[in-house]
Structure formats: C-alpha cells, structure tokens
Tab-separated table of C-alpha atoms and ligand atoms in Angstrom:
chain	number	residue	atom	x	y	z
U	1	MET	CA	-9.388	-9.018	-5.582
U	2	GLU	CA	-8.025	-10.590	-8.735
U	3	SER	CA	-5.672	-8.268	-10.540
U	4	ALA	CA	-3.925	-8.443	-13.859
U	5	LEU	CA	-1.130	-6.602	-15.635
U	6	THR	CA	-1.763	-6.810	-19.334
U	7	ILE	CA	0.970	-5.664	-21.656
U	8	THR	CA	-0.948	-4.575	-24.734
U	9	GLU	CA	0.549	-4.970	-28.180
U	10	PRO	CA	1.715	-1.477	-29.168
U	11	THR	CA	1.021	0.039	-32.569
U	12	LYS	CA	3.794	1.653	-34.592
U	13	ASP	CA	2.603	5.072	-33.403
U	14	ASP	CA	2.653	3.871	-29.785
U	15	LEU	CA	6.193	2.649	-30.229
U	16	ILE	CA	7.377	5.872	-31.765
U	17	ALA	CA	5.695	7.888	-29.005
U	18	ALA	CA	7.239	5.657	-26.342
U	19	LEU	CA	10.662	5.791	-27.923
U	20	SER	CA	10.407	9.539	-28.309
U	21	TRP	CA	9.546	9.851	-24.634
U	22	GLN	CA	12.517	7.684	-23.686
U	23	VAL	CA	14.912	9.664	-25.864
U	24	GLU	CA	13.734	12.825	-24.094
U	25	ALA	CA	14.147	10.948	-20.821
U	26	GLY	CA	17.788	10.336	-21.579
U	27	ALA	CA	17.721	6.736	-22.869
U	28	ASP	CA	19.938	6.221	-25.896
U	29	GLU	CA	19.497	2.511	-26.497
U	30	ALA	CA	16.436	0.237	-26.275
U	31	LEU	CA	16.791	-2.996	-24.324
U	32	TRP	CA	13.303	-4.373	-23.784
U	33	ASP	CA	12.776	-7.936	-22.741
U	34	GLU	CA	9.159	-8.391	-23.903
U	35	PRO	CA	8.793	-10.182	-27.236
U	36	SER	CA	6.149	-7.619	-28.218
U	37	PHE	CA	8.898	-5.012	-28.350
U	38	ALA	CA	11.235	-7.240	-30.347
U	39	HIS	CA	10.850	-5.117	-33.439
U	40	ALA	CA	11.789	-2.034	-31.453
U	41	VAL	CA	14.827	-3.420	-29.680
U	42	THR	CA	16.673	-3.957	-32.887
U	43	MET	CA	16.580	-0.244	-33.645
U	44	ARG	CA	18.710	2.391	-32.087
U	45	LEU	CA	16.417	5.118	-30.864
U	46	SER	CA	18.285	7.669	-32.909
U	47	ASP	CA	17.299	5.719	-36.026
U	48	VAL	CA	13.591	6.312	-35.510
U	49	ILE	CA	13.440	9.591	-33.678
U	50	ASN	CA	14.480	12.880	-35.136
U	51	PRO	CA	16.776	14.398	-32.519
U	52	GLU	CA	15.542	17.840	-33.431
U	53	SER	CA	12.133	17.607	-33.459
U	54	LYS	CA	15.867	0.622	-6.153
U	55	ASP	CA	17.033	1.373	-3.615
U	56	THR	CA	14.457	0.021	-1.083
U	57	ALA	CA	13.456	2.037	1.941
U	58	PRO	CA	10.355	0.422	3.382
U	59	ILE	CA	8.559	2.674	5.818
U	60	LYS	CA	5.416	1.599	7.549
U	61	GLN	CA	3.018	4.520	7.498
U	62	PRO	CA	-0.462	3.663	8.629
U	63	VAL	CA	-3.277	5.613	7.028
U	64	SER	CA	-6.211	5.975	9.337
U	65	ALA	CA	-9.230	4.449	7.699
U	66	ALA	CA	-11.429	6.146	10.256
U	67	PRO	CA	-14.075	7.712	8.074
U	68	ALA	CA	-15.278	11.273	8.306
U	69	MET	CA	-18.674	10.505	6.851
U	70	PRO	CA	-21.546	12.865	7.487
U	71	ALA	CA	-24.411	11.780	9.704
U	72	GLN	CA	-27.843	11.844	8.104
U	73	GLY	CA	-29.531	15.213	8.394
U	74	GLU	CA	-26.418	16.862	9.777
U	75	GLU	CA	-25.858	20.466	8.753
U	76	SER	CA	-23.270	20.864	6.075
U	77	ALA	CA	-21.074	23.611	7.586
U	78	PRO	CA	-17.421	22.855	6.779
U	79	GLN	CA	-15.538	21.278	9.651
U	80	PRO	CA	-12.011	19.964	9.943
U	81	ALA	CA	-12.034	16.181	9.592
U	82	SER	CA	-10.661	15.837	13.112
U	83	GLU	CA	-13.735	17.616	14.491
U	84	ALA	CA	-16.266	15.801	12.346
U	85	PRO	CA	-18.937	14.075	14.406
U	86	ALA	CA	-19.098	10.308	14.727
U	87	PRO	CA	-20.021	8.882	11.324
U	88	ALA	CA	-23.426	7.379	10.741
U	89	THR	CA	-22.001	4.974	8.212
U	90	SER	CA	-18.459	3.727	8.373
U	91	LEU	CA	-16.448	3.877	5.195
U	92	ALA	CA	-15.238	0.400	6.089
U	93	GLN	CA	-18.761	-0.821	5.385
U	94	ILE	CA	-18.526	0.350	1.797
U	95	GLN	CA	-17.796	-2.657	-0.373
U	96	THR	CA	-17.963	-1.412	-3.964
U	97	LEU	CA	-16.432	1.379	-6.016
U	98	GLU	CA	-19.889	2.525	-7.016
U	99	ALA	CA	-20.883	2.863	-3.346
U	100	LEU	CA	-17.666	4.722	-2.574
U	101	LYS	CA	-18.267	7.100	-5.461
U	102	GLN	CA	-21.798	7.722	-4.172
U	103	ALA	CA	-20.512	8.309	-0.629
U	104	MET	CA	-18.073	10.889	-1.975
U	105	ALA	CA	-20.782	12.534	-4.047
U	106	ASP	CA	-22.974	12.724	-0.931
U	107	PHE	CA	-20.197	14.165	1.239
U	108	ASP	CA	-20.901	17.843	1.810
U	109	LYS	CA	-18.164	18.931	4.183
U	110	CYS	CA	-15.498	19.757	1.618
U	111	ASP	CA	-15.940	23.239	0.132
U	112	LEU	CA	-14.261	22.202	-3.111
U	113	LYS	CA	-17.439	20.380	-4.042
U	114	ARG	CA	-19.295	23.691	-4.245
U	115	THR	CA	-17.055	25.192	-6.918
U	116	ALA	CA	-16.386	22.046	-8.959
U	117	SER	CA	-18.452	21.011	-11.991
U	118	HIS	CA	-17.920	17.270	-11.571
U	119	LEU	CA	-16.782	14.728	-9.038
U	120	VAL	CA	-13.706	13.147	-10.621
U	121	PHE	CA	-13.585	9.622	-9.256
U	122	SER	CA	-11.350	7.406	-11.372
U	123	ASP	CA	-10.408	6.013	-14.752
U	124	GLY	CA	-8.715	2.880	-15.997
U	125	ASN	CA	-9.007	-0.734	-14.978
U	126	PRO	CA	-10.239	-1.540	-11.449
U	127	ALA	CA	-8.600	-4.983	-11.738
U	128	ALA	CA	-5.172	-3.502	-12.533
U	129	LYS	CA	-2.153	-4.237	-10.376
U	130	ILE	CA	-1.007	-0.619	-10.541
U	131	MET	CA	-2.917	2.251	-8.957
U	132	VAL	CA	-1.792	5.715	-10.063
U	133	ILE	CA	-2.703	8.452	-7.577
U	134	GLY	CA	-2.387	12.104	-8.583
U	135	GLU	CA	-3.229	15.315	-6.776
U	136	ALA	CA	-6.522	16.820	-7.909
U	137	PRO	CA	-8.483	17.423	-11.098
U	138	GLY	CA	-7.553	20.410	-13.245
U	139	ARG	CA	-9.837	22.373	-15.551
U	140	ASP	CA	-10.115	19.673	-18.230
U	141	GLU	CA	-10.745	16.910	-15.708
U	142	ASP	CA	-13.379	19.032	-13.960
U	143	ARG	CA	-15.138	19.539	-17.274
U	144	VAL	CA	-15.038	15.883	-18.336
U	145	GLY	CA	-15.330	14.167	-14.950
U	146	LEU	CA	-12.313	11.887	-15.474
U	147	PRO	CA	-8.782	12.145	-14.066
U	148	PHE	CA	-5.770	13.038	-16.189
U	149	VAL	CA	-7.495	13.909	-19.468
U	150	GLY	CA	-5.690	17.216	-20.120
U	151	LYS	CA	-2.058	17.901	-21.009
U	152	ALA	CA	-0.794	16.251	-17.830
U	153	GLY	CA	-2.915	13.248	-18.757
U	154	GLN	CA	-1.281	13.038	-22.166
U	155	MET	CA	2.097	13.097	-20.467
U	156	LEU	CA	0.925	10.353	-18.098
U	157	ASP	CA	-0.109	8.289	-21.124
U	158	HIS	CA	3.392	8.756	-22.594
U	159	MET	CA	4.966	7.770	-19.299
U	160	LEU	CA	2.911	4.579	-19.174
U	161	ALA	CA	3.596	3.859	-22.850
U	162	SER	CA	7.327	4.129	-22.182
U	163	ILE	CA	7.057	0.932	-20.120
U	164	GLY	CA	4.597	-0.738	-22.464
U	165	LEU	CA	1.415	0.111	-20.539
U	166	SER	CA	-1.767	1.925	-21.387
U	167	ARG	CA	-4.593	3.355	-19.314
U	168	ASP	CA	-6.296	-0.048	-19.430
U	169	ASP	CA	-3.346	-1.522	-17.526
U	170	VAL	CA	-3.634	0.844	-14.574
U	171	TYR	CA	-6.273	2.334	-12.302
U	172	ILE	CA	-6.114	6.130	-11.918
U	173	THR	CA	-7.453	8.394	-9.210
U	174	ASN	CA	-6.503	11.510	-7.247
U	175	ILE	CA	-6.086	12.556	-3.629
U	176	LEU	CA	-8.950	15.022	-4.140
U	177	PRO	CA	-12.012	14.350	-6.305
U	178	TRP	CA	-12.872	18.014	-6.864
U	179	ARG	CA	-10.890	20.700	-8.657
U	180	PRO	CA	-9.460	23.380	-6.346
U	181	PRO	CA	-10.594	26.731	-7.815
U	182	GLY	CA	-8.033	28.137	-10.234
U	183	ASN	CA	-5.959	24.977	-9.759
U	184	ARG	CA	-4.615	26.288	-6.479
U	185	THR	CA	-2.706	23.886	-4.239
U	186	PRO	CA	-5.120	21.968	-2.028
U	187	THR	CA	-5.056	22.921	1.651
U	188	SER	CA	-3.973	20.432	4.298
U	189	GLU	CA	-7.548	20.517	5.675
U	190	GLU	CA	-9.014	19.537	2.310
U	191	ILE	CA	-6.474	16.742	1.941
U	192	ALA	CA	-7.058	15.455	5.487
U	193	MET	CA	-10.810	15.548	5.005
U	194	MET	CA	-10.728	13.380	1.900
U	195	ARG	CA	-7.928	11.073	2.989
U	196	PRO	CA	-10.203	8.406	4.524
U	197	PHE	CA	-11.952	8.121	1.158
U	198	VAL	CA	-8.598	7.645	-0.573
U	199	ALA	CA	-7.680	4.974	1.962
U	200	ARG	CA	-10.937	3.108	1.305
U	201	HIS	CA	-10.399	3.503	-2.437
U	202	ILE	CA	-7.011	1.814	-2.097
U	203	GLN	CA	-8.476	-0.974	0.006
U	204	LEU	CA	-11.221	-1.644	-2.550
U	205	ILE	CA	-8.806	-1.714	-5.495
U	206	SER	CA	-6.174	-3.613	-3.512
U	207	PRO	CA	-3.379	-2.788	-5.970
U	208	ASP	CA	-0.047	-4.569	-5.947
U	209	VAL	CA	1.726	-1.233	-6.391
U	210	ILE	CA	0.740	2.396	-5.849
U	211	PHE	CA	2.419	4.949	-8.129
U	212	ALA	CA	2.028	8.269	-6.299
U	213	VAL	CA	2.699	11.046	-8.785
U	214	GLY	CA	3.676	14.415	-7.363
U	215	GLY	CA	4.550	15.716	-3.938
U	216	THR	CA	0.980	16.246	-2.764
U	217	SER	CA	0.032	12.647	-3.470
U	218	ALA	CA	3.182	11.082	-2.018
U	219	LYS	CA	3.313	13.294	1.056
U	220	SER	CA	-0.359	12.901	1.817
U	221	LEU	CA	-0.336	9.115	1.449
U	222	LEU	CA	2.873	8.641	3.428
U	223	GLN	CA	2.104	11.411	5.939
U	224	VAL	CA	5.567	12.891	5.610
U	225	SER	CA	6.778	16.396	4.867
U	226	ASP	CA	9.757	15.506	2.663
U	227	GLY	CA	9.675	16.885	-0.870
U	228	ILE	CA	9.101	14.658	-3.888
U	229	MET	CA	12.770	14.845	-4.948
U	230	LYS	CA	13.687	13.226	-1.655
U	231	LEU	CA	10.867	10.676	-1.754
U	232	ARG	CA	11.152	9.524	-5.365
U	233	GLY	CA	13.488	6.669	-6.215
U	234	LYS	CA	12.556	4.849	-3.016
U	235	ARG	CA	10.010	2.201	-2.289
U	236	PHE	CA	7.671	2.635	0.673
U	237	ASP	CA	5.039	0.395	2.192
U	238	LEU	CA	1.679	1.903	3.008
U	239	SER	CA	-0.180	0.000	5.714
U	240	LEU	CA	-3.950	0.083	5.907
U	241	PRO	CA	-6.128	-1.690	8.449
U	242	SER	CA	-8.081	-4.708	7.288
U	243	ASP	CA	-11.885	-4.664	7.362
U	244	ASN	CA	-12.254	-7.461	9.867
U	245	ASP	CA	-9.523	-7.122	12.474
U	246	GLY	CA	-7.191	-9.189	10.321
U	247	PRO	CA	-3.564	-8.223	9.733
U	248	GLU	CA	-2.934	-4.852	8.130
U	249	ALA	CA	-2.521	-4.859	4.364
U	250	ARG	CA	0.752	-3.410	3.090
U	251	TYR	CA	0.770	-1.700	-0.269
U	252	PRO	CA	4.128	-1.040	-1.930
U	253	LEU	CA	4.228	2.611	-2.944
U	254	LEU	CA	6.582	4.354	-5.359
U	255	PRO	CA	6.564	8.154	-5.313
U	256	SER	CA	7.432	9.810	-8.604
U	257	LEU	CA	7.333	13.108	-10.421
U	258	HIS	CA	4.007	14.550	-11.481
U	259	PRO	CA	3.361	14.538	-15.258
U	260	ALA	CA	2.509	18.258	-15.096
U	261	TYR	CA	5.896	18.900	-13.510
U	262	LEU	CA	7.582	17.003	-16.346
U	263	LEU	CA	5.841	19.298	-18.827
U	264	ARG	CA	7.548	22.218	-17.088
U	265	ALA	CA	10.839	20.434	-16.368
U	266	PRO	CA	11.437	17.982	-19.237
U	267	HIS	CA	15.074	17.549	-18.171
U	268	HIS	CA	13.730	15.524	-15.232
U	269	LYS	CA	12.113	12.914	-17.484
U	270	ALA	CA	15.161	10.724	-16.966
U	271	LEU	CA	14.358	10.532	-13.242
U	272	ALA	CA	10.744	9.717	-14.002
U	273	PHE	CA	11.828	6.989	-16.408
U	274	LYS	CA	13.896	5.354	-13.669
U	275	ASP	CA	10.815	5.387	-11.453
U	276	LEU	CA	8.734	3.895	-14.257
U	277	LEU	CA	11.208	1.064	-14.728
U	278	ALA	CA	11.076	0.416	-10.981
U	279	LEU	CA	7.279	0.450	-11.195
U	280	ARG	CA	7.290	-2.106	-13.976
U	281	GLN	CA	9.663	-4.306	-12.035
U	282	LEU	CA	7.670	-4.050	-8.827
U	283	ALA	CA	4.387	-4.771	-10.609
U	284	ARG	CA	5.908	-7.952	-12.005
U	285	THR	CA	7.273	-9.222	-8.750
U	286	THR	CA	5.002	-7.957	-5.992
U	287	ARG	CA	1.716	-8.999	-4.529
U	288	ALA	CA	0.036	-6.832	-1.912
U	289	SER	CA	0.164	-8.576	1.472
D	1	URA	N1	-3.301	16.575	-12.234
D	1	URA	C1	-3.635	15.654	-11.306
D	1	URA	O1	-2.947	15.494	-10.304
D	1	URA	N2	-4.725	14.948	-11.512
D	1	URA	C2	-5.476	15.059	-12.587
D	1	URA	O2	-6.470	14.352	-12.692
D	1	URA	C3	-5.107	16.017	-13.556
D	1	URA	C4	-4.018	16.768	-13.352
C-alpha cells in the first residue's frame, strides 16, 4: 500500500502550541530542519512562551493472525479466544478496512460490545506511514465513535504537533474497539480476543512505523510483560504473517507513553518527546519489509 508522510504547514497557533508542548517537555532551544519551521527556529522558545503560564533493540515477536471469527449462526456466549471454534471466515480473507470494521461490528464474543455505545474503529489517514495504537476508547470516544477525541486526544494532537504532524499524517486506532465500562483496565481475555483483529488492521494499513502508546498497547502487541518505562526508548520489530505464504512482514514499533499518562505526569513529557523525535526519524528512514 502506498503511504505518505505529509508535513503540513503549521499556523502560528500550531507553532505556539507545539513550542509550548516542547518547553513543557524540557526542550529549551528549537533546532528544526524543515524549512516550514524556519520562522520558528530563529526564536528561542522562551521568547514566545510565557514560562508561567535510539537505542535499537529489535525483537521479533510474531502476532498470530489466526482469527477468532464467529461461525454463522453460532451462539454468542462469551468464550476465551483460545477456545473459539474454527472460524467460518478467516480474517486473512478480509481485504478492506470497511470489511474489517464490519467484521468487528459483527463479532459478538466480546462482552465489551454490550456495554459500549459505539464501535470505535479508527481515525486519521489510512495511507499514513505512522500508525498510532492506543488502548481502548474512553467516555468521549465511546460517545463520538472516534479514537482519541477527549483530553487524551488533545494531548496526542499536541504530541504530534511537536514533531510537525497532525492527525491527517497518522492513522489512529486502539487495541480494543469498545470502551471498558467505567474505563477499567481491559482484561487479558478481552485483549487476546481482539488481538487478531488488531493484527489484520496492521496488515491492511501496512504502516512503516507503529507508535504504540501506553503499556497495554505495547505489551499486547509485543506479547511481553515488561512495563512501558522499560519498553519505551527502544525500537522493536513486530512480525506478522503474509497473506499468501510469502515472507513475514516486519513492522518497526516504538513504544511510548500514553497521552493520558502525560496529563497525569507532565514531568515525563521529556521522555515522550524523545520518543516522538525517534518516531519522526524512523518514519523518514524506514519502509516496512
Ligand atoms: N485512550 C486510548 O487509549 N484510546 C482512546 O481512543 C482514548 C483514550
């Protein structure tokens, strides 16, 4: 799939928001290399913002693309994915995002669907090089049906703006498409059940880089138990089987801090900014293989 990283021309407000975010993240001088930021690089951040107011560790972690799709007419009692009966339709046969969204909407084995108002599938640009994967919709996302539209979403927008990107430059989804009631942490069963759908989603988007925000996303994609503070700052490779017995595709993956965590722990924005710079660099230099 053709993919493109478009650096949009920022407005003055975008620049001030991005600079503000970087000041909070610990940057004290702007050194951009894009001409579009030329007017910003000449300023010291402290001139425009009121102060008041890689190392590489590739790990091959296959994600099973074996689908846990329901058979037609099957009763909808919840079952662990590992005990789900043989699928009537393989997820690997799904060739479009629309069909994947429909398959998820038709999937009745995950209890979260019963309490959610909307299936939250994705937002952003399906042709983007960068795929951002969060945890699960919150209250605002559940209401609107789009990922990252609440406060965490605003923080994500600031994070992207800090490296000159907007929502149109990335594709955004979550590990789970339905809000866990009361925003509780998703169970390992819920995550395992929906993981084949996430794997197919990645295959269909075929991003050059995956930005996994938060421990749930990173741990679930990489199938590791390490915490996000241990995972972030490293580059991983996620391997997924090809559709037609070809070689596995490897997707570079950068774990980072969740925007909602940064709202609670703003002193860690500096770490997130390092990850964002690594993301920008990787998106410029990498092609999924
Ligand atoms: N947090 C997430 O992980 N995803 C969203 O869509 C919103 C908040």
